[in-house]
Coordinates of C-alpha atoms and ligand atoms in Angstrom, one line a residue:
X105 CA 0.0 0.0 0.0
X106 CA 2.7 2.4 1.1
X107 CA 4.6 1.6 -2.6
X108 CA 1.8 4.1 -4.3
X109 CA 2.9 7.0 -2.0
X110 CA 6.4 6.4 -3.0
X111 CA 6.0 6.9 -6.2
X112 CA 3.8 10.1 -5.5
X113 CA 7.3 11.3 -3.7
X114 CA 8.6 11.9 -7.0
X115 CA 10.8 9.1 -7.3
X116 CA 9.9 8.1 -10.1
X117 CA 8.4 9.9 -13.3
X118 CA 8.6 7.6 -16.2
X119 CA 6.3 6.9 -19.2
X120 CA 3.8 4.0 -18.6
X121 CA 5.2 1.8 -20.8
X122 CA 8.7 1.9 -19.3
X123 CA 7.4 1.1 -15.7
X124 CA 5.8 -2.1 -17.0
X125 CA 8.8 -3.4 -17.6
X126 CA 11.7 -1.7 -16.3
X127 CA 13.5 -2.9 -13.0
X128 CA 13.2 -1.5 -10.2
X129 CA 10.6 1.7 -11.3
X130 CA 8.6 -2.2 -12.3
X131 CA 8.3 -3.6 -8.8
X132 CA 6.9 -0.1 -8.0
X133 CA 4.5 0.2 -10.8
X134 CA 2.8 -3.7 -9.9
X135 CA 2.6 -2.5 -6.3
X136 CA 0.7 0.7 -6.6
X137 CA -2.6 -1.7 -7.6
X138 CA -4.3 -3.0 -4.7
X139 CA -6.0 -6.2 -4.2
X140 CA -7.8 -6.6 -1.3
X141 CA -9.8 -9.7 -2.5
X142 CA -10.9 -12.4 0.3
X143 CA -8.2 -10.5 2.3
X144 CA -10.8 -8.5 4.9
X145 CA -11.9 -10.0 8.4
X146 CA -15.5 -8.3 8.0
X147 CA -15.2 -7.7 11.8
X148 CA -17.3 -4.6 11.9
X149 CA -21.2 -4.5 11.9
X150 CA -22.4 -1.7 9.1
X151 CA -23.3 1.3 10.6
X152 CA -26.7 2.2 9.1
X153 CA -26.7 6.2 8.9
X154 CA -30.1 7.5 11.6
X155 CA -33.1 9.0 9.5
X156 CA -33.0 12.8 10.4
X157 CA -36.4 13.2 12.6
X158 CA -38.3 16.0 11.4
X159 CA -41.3 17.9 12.4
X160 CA -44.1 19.5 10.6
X161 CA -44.5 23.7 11.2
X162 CA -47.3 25.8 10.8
X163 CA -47.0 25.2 7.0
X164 CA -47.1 21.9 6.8
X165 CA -43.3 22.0 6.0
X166 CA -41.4 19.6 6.9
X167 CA -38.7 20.7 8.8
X168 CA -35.6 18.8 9.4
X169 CA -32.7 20.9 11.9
X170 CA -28.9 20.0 10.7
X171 CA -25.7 21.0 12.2
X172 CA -22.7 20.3 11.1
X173 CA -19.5 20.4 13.8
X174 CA -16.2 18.5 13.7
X175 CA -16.2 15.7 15.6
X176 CA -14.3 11.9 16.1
X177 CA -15.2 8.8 14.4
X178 CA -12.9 5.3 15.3
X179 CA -12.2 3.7 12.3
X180 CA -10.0 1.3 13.6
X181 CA -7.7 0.5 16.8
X182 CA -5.4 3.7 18.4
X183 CA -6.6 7.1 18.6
X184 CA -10.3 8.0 17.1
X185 CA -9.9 10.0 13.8
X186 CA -10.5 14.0 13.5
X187 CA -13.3 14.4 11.2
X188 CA -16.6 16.3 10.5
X189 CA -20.4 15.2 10.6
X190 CA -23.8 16.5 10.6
X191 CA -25.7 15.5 14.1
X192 CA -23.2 13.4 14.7
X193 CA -19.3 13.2 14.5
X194 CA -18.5 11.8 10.7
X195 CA -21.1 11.9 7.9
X196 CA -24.7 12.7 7.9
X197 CA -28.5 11.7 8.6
X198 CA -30.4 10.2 6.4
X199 CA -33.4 13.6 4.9
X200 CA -36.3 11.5 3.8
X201 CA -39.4 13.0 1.9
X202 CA -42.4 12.3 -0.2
X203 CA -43.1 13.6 -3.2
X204 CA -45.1 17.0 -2.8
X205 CA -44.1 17.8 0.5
X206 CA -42.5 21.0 1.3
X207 CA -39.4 20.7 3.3
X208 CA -37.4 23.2 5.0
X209 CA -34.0 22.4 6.0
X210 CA -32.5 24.8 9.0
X211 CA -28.9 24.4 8.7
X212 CA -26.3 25.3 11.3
X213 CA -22.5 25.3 10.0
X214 CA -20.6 25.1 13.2
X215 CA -17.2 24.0 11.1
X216 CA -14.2 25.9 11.5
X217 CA -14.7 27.1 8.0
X218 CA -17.1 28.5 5.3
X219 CA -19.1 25.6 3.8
X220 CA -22.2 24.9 2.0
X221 CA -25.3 22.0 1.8
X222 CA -25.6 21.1 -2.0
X223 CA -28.8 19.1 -2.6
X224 CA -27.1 16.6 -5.2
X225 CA -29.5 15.5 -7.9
X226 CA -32.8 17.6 -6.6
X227 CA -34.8 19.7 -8.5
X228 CA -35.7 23.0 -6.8
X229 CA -34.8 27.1 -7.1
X230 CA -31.2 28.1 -7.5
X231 CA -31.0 29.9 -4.5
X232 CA -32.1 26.8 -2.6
X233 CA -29.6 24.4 -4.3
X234 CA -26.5 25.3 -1.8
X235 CA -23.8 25.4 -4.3
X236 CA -20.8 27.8 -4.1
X237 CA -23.5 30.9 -4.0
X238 CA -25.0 29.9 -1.4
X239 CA -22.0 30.5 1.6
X240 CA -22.7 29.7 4.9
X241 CA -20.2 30.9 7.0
X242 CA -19.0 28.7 10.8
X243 CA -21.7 30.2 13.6
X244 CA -24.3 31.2 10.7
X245 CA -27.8 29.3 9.4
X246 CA -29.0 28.9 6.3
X247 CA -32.5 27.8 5.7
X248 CA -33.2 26.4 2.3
X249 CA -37.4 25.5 1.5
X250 CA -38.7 23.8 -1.6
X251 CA -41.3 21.3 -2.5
X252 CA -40.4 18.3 -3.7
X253 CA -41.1 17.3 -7.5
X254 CA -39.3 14.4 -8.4
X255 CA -40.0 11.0 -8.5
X256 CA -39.1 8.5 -5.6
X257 CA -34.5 7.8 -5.5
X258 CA -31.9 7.7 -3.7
X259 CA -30.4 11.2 -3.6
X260 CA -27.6 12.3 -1.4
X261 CA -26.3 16.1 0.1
X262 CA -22.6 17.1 0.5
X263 CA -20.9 21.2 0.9
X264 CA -20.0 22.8 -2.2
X265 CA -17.8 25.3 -1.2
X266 CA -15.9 27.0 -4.3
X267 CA -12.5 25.4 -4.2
X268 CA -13.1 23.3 -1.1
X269 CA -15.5 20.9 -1.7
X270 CA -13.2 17.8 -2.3
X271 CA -11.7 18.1 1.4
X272 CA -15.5 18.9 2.7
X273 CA -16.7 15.7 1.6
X274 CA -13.5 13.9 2.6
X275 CA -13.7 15.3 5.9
X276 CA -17.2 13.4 6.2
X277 CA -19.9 16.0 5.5
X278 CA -22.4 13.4 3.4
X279 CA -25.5 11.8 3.5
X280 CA -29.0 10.3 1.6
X281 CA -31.7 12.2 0.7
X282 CA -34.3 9.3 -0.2
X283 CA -37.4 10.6 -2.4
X284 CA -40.7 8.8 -1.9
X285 CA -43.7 8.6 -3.6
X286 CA -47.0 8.5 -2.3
X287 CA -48.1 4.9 -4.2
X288 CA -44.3 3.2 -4.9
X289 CA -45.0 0.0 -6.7
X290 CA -43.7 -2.9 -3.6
X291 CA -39.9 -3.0 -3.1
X292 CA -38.0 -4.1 -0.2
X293 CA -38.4 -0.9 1.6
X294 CA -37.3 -1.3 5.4
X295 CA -34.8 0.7 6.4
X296 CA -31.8 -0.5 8.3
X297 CA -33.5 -4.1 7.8
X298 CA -34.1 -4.8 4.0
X299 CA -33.4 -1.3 2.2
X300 CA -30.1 -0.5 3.2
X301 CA -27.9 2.2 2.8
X302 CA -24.5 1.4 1.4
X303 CA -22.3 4.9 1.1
X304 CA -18.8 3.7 -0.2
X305 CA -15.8 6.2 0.6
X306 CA -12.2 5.3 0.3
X307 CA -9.5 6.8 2.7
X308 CA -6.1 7.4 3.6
X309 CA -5.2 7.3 7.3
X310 CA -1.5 8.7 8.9
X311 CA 0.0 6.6 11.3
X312 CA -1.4 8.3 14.1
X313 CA -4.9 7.8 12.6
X314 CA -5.9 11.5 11.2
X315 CA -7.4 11.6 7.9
X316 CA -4.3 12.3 5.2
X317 CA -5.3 14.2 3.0
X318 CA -2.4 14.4 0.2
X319 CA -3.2 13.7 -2.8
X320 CA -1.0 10.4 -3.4
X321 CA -2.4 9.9 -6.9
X322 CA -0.5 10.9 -10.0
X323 CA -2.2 14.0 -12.5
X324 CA -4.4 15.9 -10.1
X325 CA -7.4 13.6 -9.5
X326 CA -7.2 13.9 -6.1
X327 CA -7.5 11.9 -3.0
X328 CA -7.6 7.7 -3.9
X329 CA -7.9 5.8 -0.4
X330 CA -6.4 2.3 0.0
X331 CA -9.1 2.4 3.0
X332 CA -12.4 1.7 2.0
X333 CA -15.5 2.4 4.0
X334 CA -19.1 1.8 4.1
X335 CA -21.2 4.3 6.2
X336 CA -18.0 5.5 7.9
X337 CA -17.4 1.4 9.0
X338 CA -14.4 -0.1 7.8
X339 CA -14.2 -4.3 6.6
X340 CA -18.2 -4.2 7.5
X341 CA -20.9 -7.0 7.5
X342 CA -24.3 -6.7 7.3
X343 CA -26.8 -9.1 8.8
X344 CA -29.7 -10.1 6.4
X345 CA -32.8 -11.5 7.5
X346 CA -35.2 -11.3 4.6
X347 CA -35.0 -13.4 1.6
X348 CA -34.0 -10.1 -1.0
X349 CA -32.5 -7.2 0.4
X350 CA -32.2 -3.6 -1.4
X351 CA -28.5 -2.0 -1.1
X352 CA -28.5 2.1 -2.3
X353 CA -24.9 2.3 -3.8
X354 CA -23.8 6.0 -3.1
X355 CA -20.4 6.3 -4.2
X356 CA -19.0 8.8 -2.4
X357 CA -16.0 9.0 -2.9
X358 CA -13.8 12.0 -4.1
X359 CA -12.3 10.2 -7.5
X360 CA -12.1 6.2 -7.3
X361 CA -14.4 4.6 -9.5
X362 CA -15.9 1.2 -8.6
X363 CA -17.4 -1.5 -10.3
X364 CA -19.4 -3.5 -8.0
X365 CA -20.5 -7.1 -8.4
X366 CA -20.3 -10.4 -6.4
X367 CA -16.8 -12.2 -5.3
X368 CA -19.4 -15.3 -6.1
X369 CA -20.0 -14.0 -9.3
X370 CA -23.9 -13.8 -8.5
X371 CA -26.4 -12.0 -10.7
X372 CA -28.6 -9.2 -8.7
X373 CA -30.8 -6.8 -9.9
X374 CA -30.4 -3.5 -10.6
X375 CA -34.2 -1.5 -9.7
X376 CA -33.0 1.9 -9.6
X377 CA -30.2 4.7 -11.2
X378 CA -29.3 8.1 -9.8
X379 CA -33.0 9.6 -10.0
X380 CA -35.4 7.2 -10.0
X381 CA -36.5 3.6 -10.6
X382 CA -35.7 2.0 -14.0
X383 CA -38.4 1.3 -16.0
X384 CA -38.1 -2.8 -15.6
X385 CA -35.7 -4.5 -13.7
X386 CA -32.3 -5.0 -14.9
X387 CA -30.8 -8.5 -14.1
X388 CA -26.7 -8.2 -14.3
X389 CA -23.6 -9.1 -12.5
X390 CA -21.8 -5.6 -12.4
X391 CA -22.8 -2.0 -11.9
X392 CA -20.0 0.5 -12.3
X393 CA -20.6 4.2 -10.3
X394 CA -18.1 7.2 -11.1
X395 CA -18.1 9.8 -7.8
X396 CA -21.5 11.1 -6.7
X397 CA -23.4 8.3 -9.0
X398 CA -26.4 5.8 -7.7
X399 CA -28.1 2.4 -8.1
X400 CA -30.3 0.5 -6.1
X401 CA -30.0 -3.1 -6.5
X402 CA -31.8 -6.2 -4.9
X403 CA -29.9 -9.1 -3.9
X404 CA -31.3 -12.3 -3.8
X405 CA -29.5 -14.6 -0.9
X406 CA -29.8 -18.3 0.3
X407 CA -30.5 -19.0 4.1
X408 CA -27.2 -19.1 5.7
X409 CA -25.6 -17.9 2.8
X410 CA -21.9 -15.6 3.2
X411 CA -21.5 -13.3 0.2
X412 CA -19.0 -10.3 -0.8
X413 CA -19.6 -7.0 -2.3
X414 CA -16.7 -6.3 -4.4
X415 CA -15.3 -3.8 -7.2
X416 CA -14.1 -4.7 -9.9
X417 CA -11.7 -3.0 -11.7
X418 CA -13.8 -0.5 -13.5
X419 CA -14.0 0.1 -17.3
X420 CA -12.7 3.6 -18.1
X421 CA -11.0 3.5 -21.4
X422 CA -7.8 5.6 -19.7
X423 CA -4.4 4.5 -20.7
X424 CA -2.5 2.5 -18.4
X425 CA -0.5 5.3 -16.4
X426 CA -3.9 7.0 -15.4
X427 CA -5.6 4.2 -14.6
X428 CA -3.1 2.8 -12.6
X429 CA -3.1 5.7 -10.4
X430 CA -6.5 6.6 -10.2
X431 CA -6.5 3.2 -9.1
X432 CA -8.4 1.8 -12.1
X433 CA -6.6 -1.5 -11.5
X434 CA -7.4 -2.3 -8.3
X435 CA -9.9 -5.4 -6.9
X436 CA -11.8 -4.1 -3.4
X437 CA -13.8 -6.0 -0.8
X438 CA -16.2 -3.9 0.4
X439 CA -19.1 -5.4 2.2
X440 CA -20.3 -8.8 3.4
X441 CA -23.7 -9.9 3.6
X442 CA -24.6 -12.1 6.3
X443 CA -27.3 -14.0 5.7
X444 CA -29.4 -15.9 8.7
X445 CA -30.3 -19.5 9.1
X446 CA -33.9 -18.1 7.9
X447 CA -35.0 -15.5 6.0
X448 CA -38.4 -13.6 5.6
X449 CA -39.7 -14.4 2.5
X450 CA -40.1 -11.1 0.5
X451 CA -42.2 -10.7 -2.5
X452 CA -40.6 -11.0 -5.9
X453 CA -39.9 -7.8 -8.1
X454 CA -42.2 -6.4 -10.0
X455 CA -42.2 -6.6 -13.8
X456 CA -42.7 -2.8 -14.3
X457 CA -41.1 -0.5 -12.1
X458 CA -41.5 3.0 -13.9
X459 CA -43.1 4.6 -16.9
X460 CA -40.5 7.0 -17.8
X461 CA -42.1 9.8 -20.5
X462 CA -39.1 10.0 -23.3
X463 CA -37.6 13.2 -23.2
X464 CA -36.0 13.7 -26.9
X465 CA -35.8 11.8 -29.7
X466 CA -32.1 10.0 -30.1
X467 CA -31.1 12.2 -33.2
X468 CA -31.8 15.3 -32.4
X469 CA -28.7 17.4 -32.7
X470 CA -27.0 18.8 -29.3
X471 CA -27.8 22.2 -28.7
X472 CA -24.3 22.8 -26.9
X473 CA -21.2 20.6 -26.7
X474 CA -19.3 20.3 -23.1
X475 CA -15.2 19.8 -24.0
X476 CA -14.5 18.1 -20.5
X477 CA -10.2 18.7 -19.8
X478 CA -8.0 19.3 -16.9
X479 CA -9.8 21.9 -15.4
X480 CA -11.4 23.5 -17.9
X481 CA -15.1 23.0 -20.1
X482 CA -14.8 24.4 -23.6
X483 CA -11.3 25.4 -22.3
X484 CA -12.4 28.1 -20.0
X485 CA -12.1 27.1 -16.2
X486 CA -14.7 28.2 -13.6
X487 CA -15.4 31.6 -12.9
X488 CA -18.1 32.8 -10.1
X489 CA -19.1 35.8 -12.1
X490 CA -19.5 34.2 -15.4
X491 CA -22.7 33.2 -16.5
X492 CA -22.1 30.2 -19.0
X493 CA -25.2 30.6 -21.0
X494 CA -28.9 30.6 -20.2
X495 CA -31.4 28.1 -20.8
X496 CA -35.7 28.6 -21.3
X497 CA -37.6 27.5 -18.6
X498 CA -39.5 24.8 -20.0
X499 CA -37.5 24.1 -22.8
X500 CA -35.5 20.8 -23.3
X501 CA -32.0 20.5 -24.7
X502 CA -29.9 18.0 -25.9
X503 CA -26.5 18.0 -24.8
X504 CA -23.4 16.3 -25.8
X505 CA -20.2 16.2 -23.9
X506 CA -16.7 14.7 -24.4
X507 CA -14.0 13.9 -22.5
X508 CA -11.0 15.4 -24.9
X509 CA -7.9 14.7 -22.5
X510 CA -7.4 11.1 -21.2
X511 CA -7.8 12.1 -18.0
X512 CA -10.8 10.5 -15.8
X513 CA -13.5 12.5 -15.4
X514 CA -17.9 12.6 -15.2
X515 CA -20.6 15.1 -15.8
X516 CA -22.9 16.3 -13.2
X517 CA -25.7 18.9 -13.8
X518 CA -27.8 20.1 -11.4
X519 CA -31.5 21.1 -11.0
X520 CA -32.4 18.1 -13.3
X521 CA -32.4 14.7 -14.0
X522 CA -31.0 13.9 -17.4
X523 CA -31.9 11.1 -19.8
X524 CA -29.0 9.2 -21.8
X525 CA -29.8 10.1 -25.7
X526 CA -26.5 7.7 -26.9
X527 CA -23.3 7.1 -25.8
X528 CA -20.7 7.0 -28.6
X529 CA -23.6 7.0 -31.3
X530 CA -24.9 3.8 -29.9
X531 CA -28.0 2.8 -27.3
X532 CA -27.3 3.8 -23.8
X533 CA -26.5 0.1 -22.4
X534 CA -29.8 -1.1 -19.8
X535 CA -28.2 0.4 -16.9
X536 CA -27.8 4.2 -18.4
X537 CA -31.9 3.6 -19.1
X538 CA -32.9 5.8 -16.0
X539 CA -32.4 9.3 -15.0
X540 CA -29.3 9.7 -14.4
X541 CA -27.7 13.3 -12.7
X542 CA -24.5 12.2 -13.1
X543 CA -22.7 10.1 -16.1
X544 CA -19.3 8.9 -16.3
X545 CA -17.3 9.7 -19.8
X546 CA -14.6 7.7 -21.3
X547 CA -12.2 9.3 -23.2
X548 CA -13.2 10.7 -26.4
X549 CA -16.6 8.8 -26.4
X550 CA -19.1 11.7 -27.1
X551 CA -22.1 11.5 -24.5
X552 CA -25.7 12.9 -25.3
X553 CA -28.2 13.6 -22.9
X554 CA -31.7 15.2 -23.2
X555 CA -32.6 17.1 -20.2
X556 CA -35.9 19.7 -19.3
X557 CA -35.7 22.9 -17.4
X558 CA -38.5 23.2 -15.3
X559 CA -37.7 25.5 -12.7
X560 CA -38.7 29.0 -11.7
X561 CA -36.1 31.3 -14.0
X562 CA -34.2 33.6 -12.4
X563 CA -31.4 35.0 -14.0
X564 CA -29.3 36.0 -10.8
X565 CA -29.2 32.7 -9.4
X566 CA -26.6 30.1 -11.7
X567 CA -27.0 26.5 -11.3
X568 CA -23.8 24.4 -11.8
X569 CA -22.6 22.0 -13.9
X570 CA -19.2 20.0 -13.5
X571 CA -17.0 16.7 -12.8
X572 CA -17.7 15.3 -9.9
X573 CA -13.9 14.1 -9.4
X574 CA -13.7 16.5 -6.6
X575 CA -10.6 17.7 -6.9
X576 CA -11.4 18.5 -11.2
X577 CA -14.2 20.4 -9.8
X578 CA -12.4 22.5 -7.4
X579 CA -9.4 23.0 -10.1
X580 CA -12.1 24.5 -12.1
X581 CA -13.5 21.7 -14.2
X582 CA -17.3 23.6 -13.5
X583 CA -19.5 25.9 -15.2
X584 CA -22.5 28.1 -14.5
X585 CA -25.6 28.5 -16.3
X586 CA -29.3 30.4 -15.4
X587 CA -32.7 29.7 -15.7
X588 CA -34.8 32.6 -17.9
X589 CA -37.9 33.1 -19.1
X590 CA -36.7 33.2 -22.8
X591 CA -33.5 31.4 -22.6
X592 CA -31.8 34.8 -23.0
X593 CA -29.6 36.4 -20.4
X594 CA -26.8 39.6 -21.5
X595 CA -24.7 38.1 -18.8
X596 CA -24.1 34.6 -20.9
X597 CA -21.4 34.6 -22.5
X598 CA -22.0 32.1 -25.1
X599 CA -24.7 31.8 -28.0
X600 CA -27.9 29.4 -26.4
X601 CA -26.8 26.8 -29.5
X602 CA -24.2 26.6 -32.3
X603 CA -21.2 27.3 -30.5
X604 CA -18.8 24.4 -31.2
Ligands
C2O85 CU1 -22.7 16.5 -6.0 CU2 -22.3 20.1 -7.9 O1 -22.5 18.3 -6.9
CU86 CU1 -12.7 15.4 -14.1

């Protein structure tokens, strides 16, 4: 493990293909990969994250009160690491809501530093979303309110701080936002018991158990952990007492990628993508997440039965040096399920899980083109007083974005929940067939995504878009665009289509 931080030293800086093979700068290059398969005790029980309690006001809002403070979290024997939580000392409740409900969320930022609550993957005003405009500064409160219009998924919240998010997230600031709907079709759907909450982070810790945050990687993408934790609980288990249980795969992690299947090789079924339920299940053996993506899957286990959540290493298309180090070749335990001498039955899935309405036809040509580079989008980095363009409320757009430098990178936008048009000119595969918020993108492989603008315009208030490799993001890998009535703002500085 310590090999990879040797090389980040500087000891080395050689081409890819010489480290394959040469010597000494070899044994270096096979070590920075880590396998960690069939090689964790699972000694810890999984924490499962509380549900936030929340009251109803006057309004009929439902109000949930988070504070966020540093606190200390014990990921493994010695001293208990430094690290930062929301009503609690390392990451955050779990906000729950139905569709239609109003919620307000009084938020008390009692971190050493400036931060902000970003509302990844919800649609609601600007000014409530809590990216980098909406500061809230240590001892101060900020009290977002918006009605929730969405269907039901598995959404999550994290500070958005210009500049600082990737070590705000790190330091333990996330959670789930799960969206309900009034009539959900029947799912395994108790929580803690059969609908479980499974928020992957990888970690670095120093010797004396503090949270390193060097960037150990090679090329700038950040923090990649050797560490990996589930709800904060390192080498976890999880006891399962029904026949199928329903795992939420957060990956929230600052830049790893995973690719998550069985060490048994099992099949599962994937119900659910960043924003919602997929329109039938999807039976497969693998789902790969980039940073900040979803999926819900339903596992099916035996009575008695011991099985492995694992990644894989994920498909990214990067040359060898970038993978490498970005650790695109490593294999990861990450979470055993524990199945008891009898299970509940549950009910089998249902055949039809959404009715999605389709959002744009496959060939319509992309309104704008996102160039995605080290740290720039259409080679222009981020700036806070730039508006990017303006879209028409109401209106949908089709959007294509590439990945034009090797590097690793995904495409988050928020306020909406894209569909997947094509992905290199073909079919999204089955598992890009939901909305998605988030998308990972290859190298060179031109994505296109449909997407509608629903929201209230205002033309003061810029929503963001991005990579959701944190440290891209904070680099200046994001943009900024506004909602308006027309899809005209004098502010954007860009044409509303034919800019290539
Ligand atoms: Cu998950 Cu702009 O954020
Ligand atoms: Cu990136």
């Amino acid at each position: 493990m310590r090999r990879r931080t040797l090389l980040k030293a500087g000891l080395v800086a050689v081409p890819a293909t010489a480290a394959a093979s040469a010597g000494g700068v070899g044994w270096w290059w096979s070590g920075a990969d880590l396998n960690t398969a069939g090689k964790i005790r699972f000694e810890n029980r999984l924490f499962i994250p509380p549900q936030a309690r929340s009251r109803r006001d006057a309004h009929g809002r439902r109000v949930f009160d988070l504070r966020a403070s540093p606190g200390r979290h014990r990921f493994r024997p010695g001293a208990p690491t430094p690290t930062w939580g929301i009503n609690g000392p390392h990451l955050a409740p779990t906000l729950r809501a139905t569709r239609g409900e109003t919620v307000l969320v009084r938020f008390r930022n009692d971190l050493p530093e400036t931060t902000t609550l970003h509302w990844h993957g919800m649609h609601l005003p600007a000014r409530m979303d809590g990216g980098p405009h909406q500061p809230v500064k240590p001892g101060a409160t900020w009290s977002p309110t918006w009605t929730i219009d969405q269907p039901a998924a598995t959404l999550w919240y994290h500070p958005h701080p210009h500049g600082r998010t990737a070590v705000h997230v790190y330091r333990g600031i996330a959670g789930l936002f799960i969206l309900d709907e009034p009539d959900p079709p029947e799912l395994p759907g108790r929580y803690g018991v059969d609908d479980v909450p499974v928020i992957v982070r990888d970690i670095n810790l120093t010797d004396d158990n503090r949270l390193d945050e060097r960037h150990r990687s090679q090329g700038g993408n950040g923090i990649v952990g050797d560490l990996v934790t589930v709800n904060g609980t390192p080498a976890p288990y999880l006891p399962v007492t029904t026949q199928r249980v329903r795992l939420r795969l957060l990956n929230a992690s600052n830049s790893r990628i995973y690719r998550f299947g069985f060490a048994s090789g099992r099949e599962f079924t994937q119900i659910g993508t960043d924003g919602g339920r997929l329109a039938a299940p999807h039976e497969t053996r693998r789902v790969q997440l980039s940073p900040a993506e979803r999926a819900e899957i339903v596992v099916t286990l035996r009575p008695g039965e011991r099985d492995v959540l694992r990644s894989f290493p994920p498909r990214t298309g990067l040359n060898l040096w970038d993978r490498r180090w970005t650790g695109g070749d490593d294999t990861l335990d990450i979470l055993q399920l524990r199945a008891a001498p009898r299970l509940t039955p549950s009910p089998p899935l249902p055949d039809r899980l959404a009715d999605p309405p389709r959002l744009a036809d496959p060939a319509t040509p992309p309104a704008r083109h996102f160039r995605l580079a080290k740290y720039t989008i259409n080679g222009r980095s981020m700036d806070m007083d730039r508006i990017d363009f303006a879209v028409a409320q109401g209106g949908t757009e089709v959007w294509e974005v590439t990945s034009i430098d090797g590097s690793p990178h995904n495409f988050h936008v928020h306020d909406v929940q894209f569909q997947v048009l094509s992905v290199g000119g073909d079919d999204p595969p089955p598992h890009l067939r939901g909305w998605k918020d988030t998308i990972h993108t290859p190298p060179n492989v031109p994505i296109r995504i449909a997407m509608r603008f629903r929201g209230t315009p205002d033309p003061a208030a810029p929503f963001m878009y991005h990579c959701h490799i944190l440290n891209h993001e904070d680099l200046g890998l994001m943009g900024q665009f506004v909602v308006t009535a027309n899809g005209q703002d004098p502010r954007a500085t860009t044409k509303p289509s034919h800019q290539h």
